[in-house]
Every structure is written in C-alpha cells, then in structure tokens.
Amino acid sequence: GAVVSQHPSWVICKSGTSVKIECRSLDFQATTMFWYRQFPKQSLMLMATSNEGSKATYEQGVEKDKFLINHASLTLSTLTVTSAHPEDSSFYICSAVGPRDSSSYEQYFGPGTRLTVT
Amino acid sequence: GEDVEQSLFLSVREGDSSVINCTYTDSSSTYLYWYKQEPGAGLQLLTYIFSNMDMKQDQRLTVLLNKKDKHLSLRIADTQTGDSAIYFCAESTYTDKLIFGTGTRLQVFP
C-alpha cells in the first residue's frame, strides 16, 4: 500500500524558534496533502489543505502566517511553525491523497510529528 | 458546519463484540470512514462505506449506515486485546476534506 512518512517524528524546540515538519509520499504522487493537528486525547482538526504548486487553503481560525505550508513537489509538503510557543505543542499529522480508482478512495496518513515547545 | 460525534469510551471483555457508534450532521457526506489510532501513532484506515450503502462487512468488521438518522456504527467481532486503541469515524464529500469524530477509546480486558 501507499506510504506516507513524516520527519521528524518528534521535536523539542525553544519558544520563539521555528520548526519545519516534512511530509513525504514515498511511492505515489500526491496532488493534495492535508495537515492536521491533534491535542492530547482529542480528535484531529484539519489545519489546511495543500495542493502542489499553489497556495494552501487554511481552515477558519488557523493563522496562515504562523503555520507556513509549502507543497513544492508531488511528493513533498512542509509545515513550518514560526515563532513557536508552548501552546503550539501538539501532535501534527499529515495525509496525502493517493491514487483514485472507480471503487475506492483513501487518504494515506503519516505517522505524525510530536512537537514540544519549551 | 459539519459535526461528527462519538461516545468517548468503550470497555469490552476479550472475545466479546464491540460496537462503536457515530453520528454526523452533514447530509451531503459521500464517504464515511473508520480509522484506528494506536498510542503515539498515525491513523490506520480500517474500512469505509459509500453513502448509498447500508452495510459493509470486512472480516471481523461490520459497518452499518443509517443515512436517514445519520448514524454510523462499527462492530468488531471477537474483540482482541490488540484492538485496544482510539477509533475515529470520519466523513467526507467529494472535496476530499475529512471531518473527524471526537474518537472512542476502546479498552479490551481479559
């Protein structure tokens, strides 16, 4: 099956610094990738939709200047948390839209990146 | 906006059946999904159902959809300790955007 990786799997950074998280589709081309955020014991909240070669579409309430998304190729999207603060600490998960066929559809999820801001 | 609700917690004995319920509000949902998340990990798609179906069975998993009541359920037969995880239902329309439920933590005890 299709594989999506994320790097790093966990990161600790100091308040005020920026952190970049990569999401890669390893064996398929993903025209669309999604970024989600998950707080402990809570559901996944969609942050933004990332389309290759165009600007990301952000969900209501998500600061686009704080969470910079770049989808530079069909296999890579990056999320940069700028000037991170402790309240940005969370589990960030990406997904990529895989190949479609007539009978099924699936988003493939990465393993997640745990960000801790101290 | 769209809203997807689940009960927070379910505890079952090993070997029994588990039934996890989900309600949603978006009548234009096209696909409905069940995902499994183990601690500290990403999401694994378990199964999905198209909105014009009312039932789908896949080995130990049975999905029931009541479109009129906007109710989705996942039944796991012969529940095992390895099934302990958080289960999310999700819905989407043709836009690919997934709206997730609040998640149900399934605990299986011997």
Coordinates of C-alpha atoms in Angstrom, one line a residue:
Chain A
G1 CA 0.0 0.0 0.0
A2 CA 0.9 3.7 -0.3
V3 CA 3.3 5.0 2.4
V4 CA 3.5 8.5 3.8
S5 CA 6.4 9.5 6.0
Q6 CA 6.9 12.4 8.3
H7 CA 10.1 13.9 9.6
P8 CA 11.0 14.4 12.3
S9 CA 8.9 12.0 14.4
W10 CA 9.3 14.2 17.4
V11 CA 11.0 17.6 18.1
I12 CA 11.6 19.8 21.1
C13 CA 12.3 23.4 20.5
K14 CA 12.6 26.6 22.5
S15 CA 9.9 29.2 22.5
G16 CA 10.4 31.7 19.7
T17 CA 12.2 29.4 17.3
S18 CA 10.7 28.0 14.1
V19 CA 10.3 24.3 13.3
K20 CA 9.8 22.6 9.9
I21 CA 8.0 19.3 9.5
E22 CA 8.2 17.3 6.3
C23 CA 5.5 15.1 4.9
R24 CA 6.5 12.8 2.0
S25 CA 4.6 10.4 -0.1
L26 CA 7.1 7.6 -0.7
D27 CA 5.7 5.6 -3.5
F28 CA 3.0 7.7 -5.1
Q29 CA 2.4 11.2 -6.3
A30 CA 0.1 13.2 -4.1
T31 CA -1.5 16.2 -5.7
T32 CA -3.2 17.1 -2.4
M33 CA -1.9 16.8 1.1
F34 CA -3.6 17.7 4.3
W35 CA -2.2 18.9 7.7
Y36 CA -4.0 18.0 10.9
R37 CA -3.4 18.9 14.5
Q38 CA -4.3 16.7 17.4
F39 CA -4.3 17.7 21.0
P40 CA -3.9 15.0 23.7
K41 CA -7.0 12.8 23.9
Q42 CA -8.7 14.9 21.3
S43 CA -9.7 14.5 17.7
L44 CA -7.8 15.6 14.6
M45 CA -8.5 19.1 13.5
L46 CA -7.9 19.9 9.9
M47 CA -5.5 22.9 9.6
A48 CA -5.0 23.3 5.9
T49 CA -5.2 21.7 2.5
S50 CA -2.0 21.8 0.5
N51 CA -2.1 21.5 -3.3
E52 CA 1.1 21.1 -5.3
G53 CA 2.1 24.3 -7.0
S54 CA -0.5 26.5 -5.4
K55 CA -1.1 28.3 -2.1
A56 CA -2.5 26.2 0.8
T57 CA -6.1 26.7 1.9
Y58 CA -6.4 27.2 5.6
E59 CA -9.3 26.4 7.8
Q60 CA -11.0 29.0 9.8
G61 CA -9.1 30.1 12.9
V62 CA -5.7 28.8 11.6
E63 CA -3.1 31.5 11.3
K64 CA -1.5 31.2 7.9
D65 CA 1.4 33.4 8.8
K66 CA 2.2 31.2 11.8
F67 CA 1.8 27.8 10.1
L68 CA 3.5 28.1 6.7
I69 CA 2.8 25.4 4.3
N70 CA 4.7 24.7 1.1
H71 CA 3.9 21.9 -1.3
A72 CA 6.8 22.2 -3.7
S73 CA 6.5 18.8 -5.4
L74 CA 4.1 16.0 -5.9
T75 CA 5.8 14.0 -3.1
L76 CA 6.7 16.7 -0.5
S77 CA 4.8 19.1 1.6
T78 CA 6.3 21.0 4.6
L79 CA 4.7 22.7 7.5
T80 CA 6.7 25.4 9.3
V81 CA 5.6 26.5 12.7
T82 CA 7.1 30.0 13.0
S83 CA 7.9 31.6 16.3
A84 CA 6.7 28.6 18.2
H85 CA 5.1 29.0 21.6
P86 CA 4.2 26.4 24.2
E87 CA 0.6 26.4 23.1
D88 CA 1.7 25.2 19.7
S89 CA 2.8 21.9 21.3
S90 CA 0.8 19.2 19.7
F91 CA 0.8 16.2 17.5
Y92 CA 0.9 17.1 13.8
I93 CA -0.3 14.6 11.3
C94 CA -0.2 14.9 7.5
S95 CA -2.1 12.9 4.9
A96 CA -1.8 12.5 1.2
V97 CA -4.5 11.8 -1.3
G98 CA -3.5 8.6 -3.1
P99 CA -4.4 7.3 -6.5
R100 CA -8.1 7.1 -7.2
D101 CA -9.9 4.3 -8.9
S102 CA -13.5 3.6 -9.7
S103 CA -14.3 1.7 -6.5
S104 CA -12.2 3.2 -3.7
Y105 CA -10.7 6.3 -2.3
E106 CA -8.2 6.8 0.5
Q107 CA -6.2 9.4 2.3
Y108 CA -2.9 7.9 3.4
F109 CA -1.7 9.2 6.8
G110 CA 1.7 9.8 8.0
P111 CA 2.8 8.6 11.5
G112 CA 2.7 12.1 13.0
T113 CA 5.2 14.5 14.5
R114 CA 5.1 15.4 18.1
L115 CA 6.1 19.0 18.7
T116 CA 7.0 20.2 22.2
V117 CA 7.8 23.8 22.7
T118 CA 9.6 24.7 25.9
Chain B
G1 CA -20.8 23.4 10.0
E2 CA -20.3 19.7 9.9
D3 CA -20.2 17.9 13.2
V4 CA -19.3 14.3 14.0
E5 CA -19.9 12.9 17.4
Q6 CA -18.9 9.7 19.2
S7 CA -19.1 8.3 22.7
L8 CA -15.7 8.8 24.4
F9 CA -15.1 5.4 25.9
L10 CA -16.0 1.7 25.5
S11 CA -14.8 -1.2 27.6
V12 CA -15.3 -4.8 26.5
R13 CA -14.2 -8.2 27.5
E14 CA -11.8 -10.1 25.2
G15 CA -13.8 -12.3 22.8
D16 CA -17.0 -10.2 23.0
S17 CA -18.2 -7.9 20.2
S18 CA -17.6 -4.2 20.3
V19 CA -20.0 -1.7 18.8
I20 CA -18.7 1.9 18.3
N21 CA -21.3 4.5 17.3
C22 CA -21.0 7.7 15.4
T23 CA -23.5 10.4 14.4
Y24 CA -22.9 13.1 11.9
T25 CA -24.8 16.1 10.6
D26 CA -23.7 16.7 7.0
S27 CA -26.4 15.2 4.8
S28 CA -24.1 15.6 1.7
S29 CA -21.5 13.2 3.1
T30 CA -20.3 10.9 0.3
Y31 CA -18.0 8.5 2.2
L32 CA -17.9 7.5 5.8
Y33 CA -14.8 6.0 7.3
W34 CA -13.5 4.3 10.4
Y35 CA -9.9 4.8 11.4
K36 CA -7.8 3.3 14.2
Q37 CA -5.1 5.1 16.1
E38 CA -2.8 3.4 18.5
P39 CA -0.9 5.4 21.1
G40 CA 1.6 7.9 19.6
A41 CA 0.9 6.7 16.1
G42 CA -0.8 8.0 13.0
L43 CA -4.1 6.8 11.6
Q44 CA -4.9 3.4 10.0
L45 CA -7.9 3.2 7.7
L46 CA -9.9 0.2 8.8
T47 CA -12.8 0.4 6.4
Y48 CA -15.1 2.9 4.7
I49 CA -18.6 2.9 3.3
F50 CA -20.1 4.8 0.4
S51 CA -23.2 6.8 1.4
N52 CA -25.5 4.7 -0.9
M53 CA -24.7 1.5 1.0
D54 CA -26.2 0.5 4.3
M55 CA -23.9 -2.3 5.3
K56 CA -20.3 -3.4 4.6
Q57 CA -18.6 -6.4 6.1
D58 CA -14.8 -7.0 6.1
Q59 CA -13.6 -10.0 8.1
R60 CA -14.3 -9.1 11.8
L61 CA -15.6 -5.6 11.0
T62 CA -19.1 -4.7 10.1
V63 CA -20.2 -1.2 9.3
L64 CA -23.8 -0.2 9.4
L65 CA -25.0 3.1 8.0
N66 CA -28.4 4.6 8.7
K67 CA -28.5 7.6 6.3
K68 CA -31.9 8.8 7.4
D69 CA -30.7 9.1 11.1
K70 CA -27.1 10.0 10.1
H71 CA -25.8 7.2 12.2
L72 CA -22.8 5.0 11.6
S73 CA -21.6 2.1 13.6
L74 CA -18.6 -0.2 13.6
R75 CA -18.9 -3.7 15.0
I76 CA -15.8 -5.6 15.9
A77 CA -16.4 -9.3 16.3
D78 CA -14.3 -11.4 18.7
T79 CA -12.6 -8.3 20.1
Q80 CA -8.9 -8.9 21.0
T81 CA -6.5 -7.0 23.2
G82 CA -4.7 -5.8 20.1
D83 CA -7.9 -4.0 19.2
S84 CA -7.4 -1.6 22.1
A85 CA -7.0 1.8 20.5
I86 CA -8.9 5.0 19.7
Y87 CA -11.4 4.7 16.9
F88 CA -12.4 7.7 14.8
C89 CA -15.2 7.9 12.4
A90 CA -14.9 10.5 9.6
E91 CA -16.9 11.8 6.8
S92 CA -16.1 13.5 3.5
T93 CA -17.8 14.8 0.5
Y94 CA -16.3 15.0 -2.9
T95 CA -13.9 17.7 -1.7
D96 CA -11.6 15.0 -0.1
K97 CA -11.7 17.0 3.2
L98 CA -12.2 14.7 6.1
I99 CA -14.1 15.7 9.2
F100 CA -13.3 13.5 12.1
G101 CA -15.4 12.5 15.1
T102 CA -14.3 13.0 18.6
G103 CA -12.9 9.5 18.9
T104 CA -13.8 6.5 21.0
R105 CA -11.2 4.9 23.2
L106 CA -11.8 1.1 23.2
Q107 CA -10.3 -0.8 26.1
V108 CA -10.3 -4.6 25.9
F109 CA -9.8 -6.5 29.1
P110 CA -9.0 -10.2 29.5

